[in-house]
XYZ file of C-alpha atoms in Angstrom:
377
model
C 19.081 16.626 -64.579
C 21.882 15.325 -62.618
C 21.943 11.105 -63.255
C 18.734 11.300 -65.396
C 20.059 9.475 -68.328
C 24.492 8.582 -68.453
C 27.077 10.406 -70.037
C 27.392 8.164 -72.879
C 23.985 8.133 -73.321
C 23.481 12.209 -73.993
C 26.892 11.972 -76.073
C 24.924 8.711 -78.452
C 22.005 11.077 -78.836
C 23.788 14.396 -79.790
C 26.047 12.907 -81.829
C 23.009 10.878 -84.006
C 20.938 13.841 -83.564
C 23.227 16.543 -84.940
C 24.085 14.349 -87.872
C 20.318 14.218 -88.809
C 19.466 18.109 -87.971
C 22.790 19.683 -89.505
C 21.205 22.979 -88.913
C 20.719 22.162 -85.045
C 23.330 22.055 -82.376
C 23.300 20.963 -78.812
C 24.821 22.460 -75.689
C 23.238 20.233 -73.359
C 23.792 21.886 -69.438
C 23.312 18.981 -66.272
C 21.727 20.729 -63.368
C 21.432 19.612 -59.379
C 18.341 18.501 -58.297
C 18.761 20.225 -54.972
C 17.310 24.063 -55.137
C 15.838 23.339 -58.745
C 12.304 24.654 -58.681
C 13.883 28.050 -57.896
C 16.332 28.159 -60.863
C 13.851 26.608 -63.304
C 11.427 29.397 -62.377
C 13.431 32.260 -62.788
C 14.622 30.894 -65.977
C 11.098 30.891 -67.516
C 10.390 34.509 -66.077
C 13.435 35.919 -68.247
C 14.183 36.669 -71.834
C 17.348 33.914 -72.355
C 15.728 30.674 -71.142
C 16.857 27.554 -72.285
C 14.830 26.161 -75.021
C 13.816 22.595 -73.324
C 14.080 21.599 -69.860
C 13.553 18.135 -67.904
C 11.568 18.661 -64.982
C 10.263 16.268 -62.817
C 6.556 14.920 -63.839
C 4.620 16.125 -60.584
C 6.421 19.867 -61.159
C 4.747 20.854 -64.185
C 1.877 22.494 -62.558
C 3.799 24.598 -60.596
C 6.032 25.837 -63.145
C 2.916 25.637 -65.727
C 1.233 28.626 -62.908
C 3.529 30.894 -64.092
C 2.877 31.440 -67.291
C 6.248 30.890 -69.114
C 5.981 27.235 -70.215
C 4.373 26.786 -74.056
C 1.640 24.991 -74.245
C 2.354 21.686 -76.923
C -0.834 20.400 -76.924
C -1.094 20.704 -80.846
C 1.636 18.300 -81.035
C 0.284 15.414 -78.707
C -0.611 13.102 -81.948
C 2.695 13.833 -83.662
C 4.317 12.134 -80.247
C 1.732 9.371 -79.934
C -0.072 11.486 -76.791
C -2.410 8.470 -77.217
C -0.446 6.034 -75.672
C 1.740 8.069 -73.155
C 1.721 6.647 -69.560
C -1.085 8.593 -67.428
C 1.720 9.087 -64.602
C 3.406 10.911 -66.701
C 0.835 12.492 -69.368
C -1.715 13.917 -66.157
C 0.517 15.690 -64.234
C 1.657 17.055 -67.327
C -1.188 18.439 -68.576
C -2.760 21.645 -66.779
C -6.256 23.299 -67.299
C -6.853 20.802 -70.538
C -2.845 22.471 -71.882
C -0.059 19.569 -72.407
C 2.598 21.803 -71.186
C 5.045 18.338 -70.277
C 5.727 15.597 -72.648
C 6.460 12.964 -70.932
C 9.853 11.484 -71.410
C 10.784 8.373 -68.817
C 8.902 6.778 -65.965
C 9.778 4.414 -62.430
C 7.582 3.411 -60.282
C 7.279 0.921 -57.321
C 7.167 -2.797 -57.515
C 7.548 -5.726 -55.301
C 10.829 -7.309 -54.156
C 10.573 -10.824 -52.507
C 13.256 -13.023 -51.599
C 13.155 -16.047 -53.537
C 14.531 -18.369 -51.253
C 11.783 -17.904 -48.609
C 9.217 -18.094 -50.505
C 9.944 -21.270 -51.331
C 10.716 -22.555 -47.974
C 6.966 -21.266 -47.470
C 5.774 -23.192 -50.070
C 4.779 -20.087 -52.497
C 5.520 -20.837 -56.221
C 4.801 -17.628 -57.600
C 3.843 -14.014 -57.258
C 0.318 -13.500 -55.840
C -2.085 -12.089 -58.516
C -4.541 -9.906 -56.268
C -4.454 -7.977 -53.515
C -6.192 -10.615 -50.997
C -3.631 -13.301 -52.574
C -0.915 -10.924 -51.609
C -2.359 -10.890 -47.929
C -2.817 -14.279 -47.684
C 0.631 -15.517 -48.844
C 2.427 -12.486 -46.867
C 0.806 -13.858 -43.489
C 1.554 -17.287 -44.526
C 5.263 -15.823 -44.782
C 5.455 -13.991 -41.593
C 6.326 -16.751 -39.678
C 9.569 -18.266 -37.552
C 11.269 -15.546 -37.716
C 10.557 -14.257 -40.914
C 9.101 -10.997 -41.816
C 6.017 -11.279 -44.145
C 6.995 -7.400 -45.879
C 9.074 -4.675 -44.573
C 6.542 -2.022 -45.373
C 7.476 1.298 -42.962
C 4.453 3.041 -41.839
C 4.794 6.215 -43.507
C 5.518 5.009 -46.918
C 2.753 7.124 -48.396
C 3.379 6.383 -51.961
C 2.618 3.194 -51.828
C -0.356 3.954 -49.567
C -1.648 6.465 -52.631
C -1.580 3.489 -55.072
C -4.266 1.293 -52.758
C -6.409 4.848 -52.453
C -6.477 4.944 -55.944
C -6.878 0.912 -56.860
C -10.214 1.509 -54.692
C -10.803 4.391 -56.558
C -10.147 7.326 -54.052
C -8.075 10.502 -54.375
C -5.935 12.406 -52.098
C -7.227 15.554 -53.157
C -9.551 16.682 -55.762
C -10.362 19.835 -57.718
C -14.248 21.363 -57.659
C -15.592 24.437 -58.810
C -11.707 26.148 -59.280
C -10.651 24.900 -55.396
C -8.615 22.063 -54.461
C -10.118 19.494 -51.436
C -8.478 17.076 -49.465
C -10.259 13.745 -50.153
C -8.605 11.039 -48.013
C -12.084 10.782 -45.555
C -13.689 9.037 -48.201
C -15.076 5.650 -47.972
C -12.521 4.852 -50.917
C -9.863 6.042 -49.453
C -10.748 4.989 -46.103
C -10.891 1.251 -47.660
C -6.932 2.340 -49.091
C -6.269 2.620 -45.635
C -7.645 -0.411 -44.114
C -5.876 -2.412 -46.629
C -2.209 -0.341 -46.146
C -3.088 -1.446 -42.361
C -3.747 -4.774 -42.773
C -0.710 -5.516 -44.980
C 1.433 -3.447 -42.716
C 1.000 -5.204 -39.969
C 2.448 -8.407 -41.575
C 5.986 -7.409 -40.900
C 8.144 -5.335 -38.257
C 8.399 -2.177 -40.114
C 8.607 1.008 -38.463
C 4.857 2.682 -37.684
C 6.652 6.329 -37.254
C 9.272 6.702 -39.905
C 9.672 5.975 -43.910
C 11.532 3.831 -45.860
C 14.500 5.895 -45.962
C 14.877 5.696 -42.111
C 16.665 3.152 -41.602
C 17.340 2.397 -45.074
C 14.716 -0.454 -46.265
C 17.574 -2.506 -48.825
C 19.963 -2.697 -45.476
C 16.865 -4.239 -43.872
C 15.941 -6.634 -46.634
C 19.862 -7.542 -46.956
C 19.702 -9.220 -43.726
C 18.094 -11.733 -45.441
C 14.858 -12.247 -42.780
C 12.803 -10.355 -44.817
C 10.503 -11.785 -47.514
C 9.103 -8.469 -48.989
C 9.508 -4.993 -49.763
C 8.026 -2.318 -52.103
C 10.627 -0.598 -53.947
C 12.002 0.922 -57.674
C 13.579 -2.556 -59.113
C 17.147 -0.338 -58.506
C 16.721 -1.168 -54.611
C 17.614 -4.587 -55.640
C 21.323 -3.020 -56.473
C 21.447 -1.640 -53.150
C 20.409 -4.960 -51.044
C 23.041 -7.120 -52.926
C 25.694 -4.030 -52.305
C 25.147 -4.742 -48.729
C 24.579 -8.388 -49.262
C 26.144 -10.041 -51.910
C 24.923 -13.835 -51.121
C 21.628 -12.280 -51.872
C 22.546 -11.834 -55.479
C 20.287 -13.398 -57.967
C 17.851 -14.688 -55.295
C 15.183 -11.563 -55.464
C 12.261 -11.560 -57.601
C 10.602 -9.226 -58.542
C 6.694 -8.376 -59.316
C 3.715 -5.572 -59.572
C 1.945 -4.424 -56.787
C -0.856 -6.791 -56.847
C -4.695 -5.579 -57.956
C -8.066 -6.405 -56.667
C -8.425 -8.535 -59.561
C -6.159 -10.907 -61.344
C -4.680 -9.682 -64.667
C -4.638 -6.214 -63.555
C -1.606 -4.992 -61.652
C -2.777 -2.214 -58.650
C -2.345 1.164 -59.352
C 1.012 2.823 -58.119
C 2.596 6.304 -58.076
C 4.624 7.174 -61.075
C 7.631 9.087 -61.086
C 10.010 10.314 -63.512
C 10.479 13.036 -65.444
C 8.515 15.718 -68.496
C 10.069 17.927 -71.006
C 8.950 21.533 -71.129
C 9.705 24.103 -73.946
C 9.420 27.952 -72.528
C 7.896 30.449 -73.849
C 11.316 32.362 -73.842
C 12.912 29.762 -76.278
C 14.377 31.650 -79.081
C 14.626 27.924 -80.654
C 11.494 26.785 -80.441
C 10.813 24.694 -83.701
C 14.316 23.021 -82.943
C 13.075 22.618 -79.485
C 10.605 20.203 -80.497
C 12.377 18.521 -82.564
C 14.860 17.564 -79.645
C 11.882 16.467 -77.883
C 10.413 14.890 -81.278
C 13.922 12.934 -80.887
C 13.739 11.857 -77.371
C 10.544 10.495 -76.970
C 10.808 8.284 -80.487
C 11.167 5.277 -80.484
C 14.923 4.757 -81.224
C 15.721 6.337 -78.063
C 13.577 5.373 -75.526
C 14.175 1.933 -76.619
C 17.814 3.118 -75.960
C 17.769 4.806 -72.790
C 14.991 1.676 -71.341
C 17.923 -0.111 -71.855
C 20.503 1.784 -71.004
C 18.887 3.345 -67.597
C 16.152 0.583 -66.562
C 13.665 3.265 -66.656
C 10.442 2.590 -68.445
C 9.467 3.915 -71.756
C 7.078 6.873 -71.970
C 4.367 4.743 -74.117
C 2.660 1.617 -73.047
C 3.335 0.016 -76.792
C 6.824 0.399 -75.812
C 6.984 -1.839 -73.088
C 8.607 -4.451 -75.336
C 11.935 -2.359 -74.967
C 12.462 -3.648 -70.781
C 11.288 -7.265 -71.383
C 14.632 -8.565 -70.869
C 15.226 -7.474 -67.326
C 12.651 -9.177 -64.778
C 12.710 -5.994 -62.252
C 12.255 -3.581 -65.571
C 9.101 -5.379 -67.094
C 7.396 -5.924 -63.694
C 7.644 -2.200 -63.268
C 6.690 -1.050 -67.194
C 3.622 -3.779 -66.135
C 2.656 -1.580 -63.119
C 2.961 1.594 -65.106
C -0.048 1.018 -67.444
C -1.766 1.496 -64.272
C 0.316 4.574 -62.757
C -0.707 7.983 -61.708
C 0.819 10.947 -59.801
C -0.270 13.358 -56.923
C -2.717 16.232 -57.591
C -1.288 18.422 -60.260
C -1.852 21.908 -58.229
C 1.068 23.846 -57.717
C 0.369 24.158 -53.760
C 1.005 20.117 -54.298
C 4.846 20.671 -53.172
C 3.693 22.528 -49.785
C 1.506 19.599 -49.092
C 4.943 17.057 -49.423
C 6.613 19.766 -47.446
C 4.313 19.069 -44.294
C 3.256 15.782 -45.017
C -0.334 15.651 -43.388
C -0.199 12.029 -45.005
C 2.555 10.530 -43.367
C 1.198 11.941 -39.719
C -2.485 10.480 -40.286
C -0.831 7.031 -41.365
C 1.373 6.899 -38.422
C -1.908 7.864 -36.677
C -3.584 5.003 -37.863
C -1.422 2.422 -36.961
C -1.016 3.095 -33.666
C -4.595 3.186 -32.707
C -6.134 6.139 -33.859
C -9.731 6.982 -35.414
C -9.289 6.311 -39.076
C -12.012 8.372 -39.983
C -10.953 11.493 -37.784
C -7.610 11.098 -38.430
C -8.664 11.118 -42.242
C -10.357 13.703 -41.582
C -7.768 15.898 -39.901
C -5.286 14.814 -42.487
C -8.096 16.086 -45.159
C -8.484 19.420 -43.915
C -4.659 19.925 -43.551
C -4.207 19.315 -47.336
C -7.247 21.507 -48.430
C -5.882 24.473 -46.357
C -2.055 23.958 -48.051
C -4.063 23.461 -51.460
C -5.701 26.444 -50.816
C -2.850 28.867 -49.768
């Protein structure tokens, strides 16, 4: 996919990888994200499909449905399956079938800005979640946001349903249900609320709206929750904010173990319409070794598909606080109704909701029902 992995990076591999498979060459096409999902699936309904495709990690279900992606679970020990990343291994795998191999991950962390967190007094990340509350309010002061955290930033709102050990949807007896009226994810809630209201961020809008880096490069703000790349765009805007932000994981309930956050990134799929499919895997065989995830970790700031690889990033501080976080990643509800659920966005409504006053637990509920009916479609 377009800006996946750089130019010199695909020409590194092909040329190492067609110098070790002499029998194999690559025509490697870059497609636009934008209109995708359509493409992708009428490529696996015809008889010339390509014979390996990157698709995003929280798409394999839906292209999985249609019957046209190959099922690779035989070759989850010859890849290490045991020590994939579960935000990219779960979504990947539908109906107990690995159809996506997971092949590079990002995730949220936390960017602070160092200088006011030592005019606060604050020596060093907070290691729990109540730490994290404690030294936010203690920044929120004079002027000072505490965290930028825009109300409707429900992926970082999933990772606190999960760290209390909700879901936003679950799967019983063949159906999907929404699930955020639990008292787990209820708890999520109270906790995005509470830290939310530690800052000035917008209760009706995301984090693209305004742009959260142009809000953080004004330099009054002590927190936000971001990919470690946001840090690029805040000193593009600001550049006396360059090499004053830190970086670390979203905090857990308990010390040692970073919360759970929403992993992104990307699978590769082999269709069934591959007329290459042993050399298939072995492109994939390729791309998720070692050698060159070590390369494009280093290359892209992405983090490695295996926890034992997290070695590869621990050179960049924004890189390894986000490979740290990723031991504990996960992604949305692998149905392939999930997409008509981000379409609508019951989530973002009953969070706005929330913070202005309403009924958690009807709002919850509403916001429940919504996603069981999509689900269910």
């Amino acid at each position: 996919m377009k800006d996946s992995v750089t130019e010199d990076f695909l020409a590194r591999f092909t040329q190492d990888f067609e110098r070790q498979h002499k029998d194999i060459g690559l025509d490697i096409q870059i497609q636009e994200w934008d209109g995708i999902g359509e493409k992708i699936t009428a490529a696996l309904a015809s008889t010339d499909a390509p014979d390996v495709i990157e698709v995003g990690n929280t798409q394999v279900a839906q292209y999985a449905a249609s019957g046209g992606v190959k099922d690779l679970s035989d070759r989850e020990e010859d890849l290490a399956g045991a020590d994939w990343l579960p935000g990219l291994a779960e979504p990947g795998e539908v109906d107990g079938k690995q159809y996506g191999i997971p092949w590079y991950a990002a995730n949220r962390v936390v960017l602070y800005n160092k200088d006011l967190f030592a005019k606060a007094g604050i020596t060093g990340p907070p290691a729990t979640q109540e730490a994290w509350l404690a030294d936010t309010a203690k920044l929120n002061k004079g002027g000072t946001q505490g965290i930028y955290l825009p109300g409707q930033n429900w992926y970082t709102f999933a990772g606190f349903v999960w760290e209390e050990g909700g879901e936003l949807a679950v799967r019983s007896g063949g159906s999907w249900k929404g699930t955020l009226d639990t008292p787990e994810a209820l708890a999520g809630m109270d906790y995005y609320r509470r830290l939310q209201a530690l800052g000035n961020g917008p209760k009706d809008s995301d984090e693209a709206k305004p742009p959260q880096a142009e809000v953080f490069a004004k330099g009054d703000v002590a927190q936000i929750i971001s990919t470690p790349g946001g840090a690029k765009l805040v000193e593009e805007v600001n550049p006396g904010l360059a090499g004053k932000i830190g970086f670390f994981p979203v905090p857990g309930k308990t010390a040692g173990k970073p919360g759970a956050v929403f992993t992104g990134g990307s699978d590769l799929i082999v269709p069934e319409a591959s007329a290459h499919q042993d050399a298939a895997y072995q492109v994939i065989k390729a791309l998720t070794g070692d050698k060159w995830q070590t390369d494009m970790a280093k290359t892209m700031s992405y983090v490695p598909n295996r926890t034992t690889l997290a070695k590869a990033v621990e050179g960049s501080e924004g890189t390894a606080a986000m490979a740290a976080g990723a031991a504990r990643g996960r992604a949305t509800p692998n149905s392939p109704q999930w997409a008509a659920v981000e379409a609508t966005n019951p989530i973002k409504q009953y969070l706005t909701e929330v913070l202005t006053g309403g009924d958690p637990a009807k709002a919850a509920k509403d916001a429940s029902d919504s996603i069981t009916r999509t689900l269910g479609s």
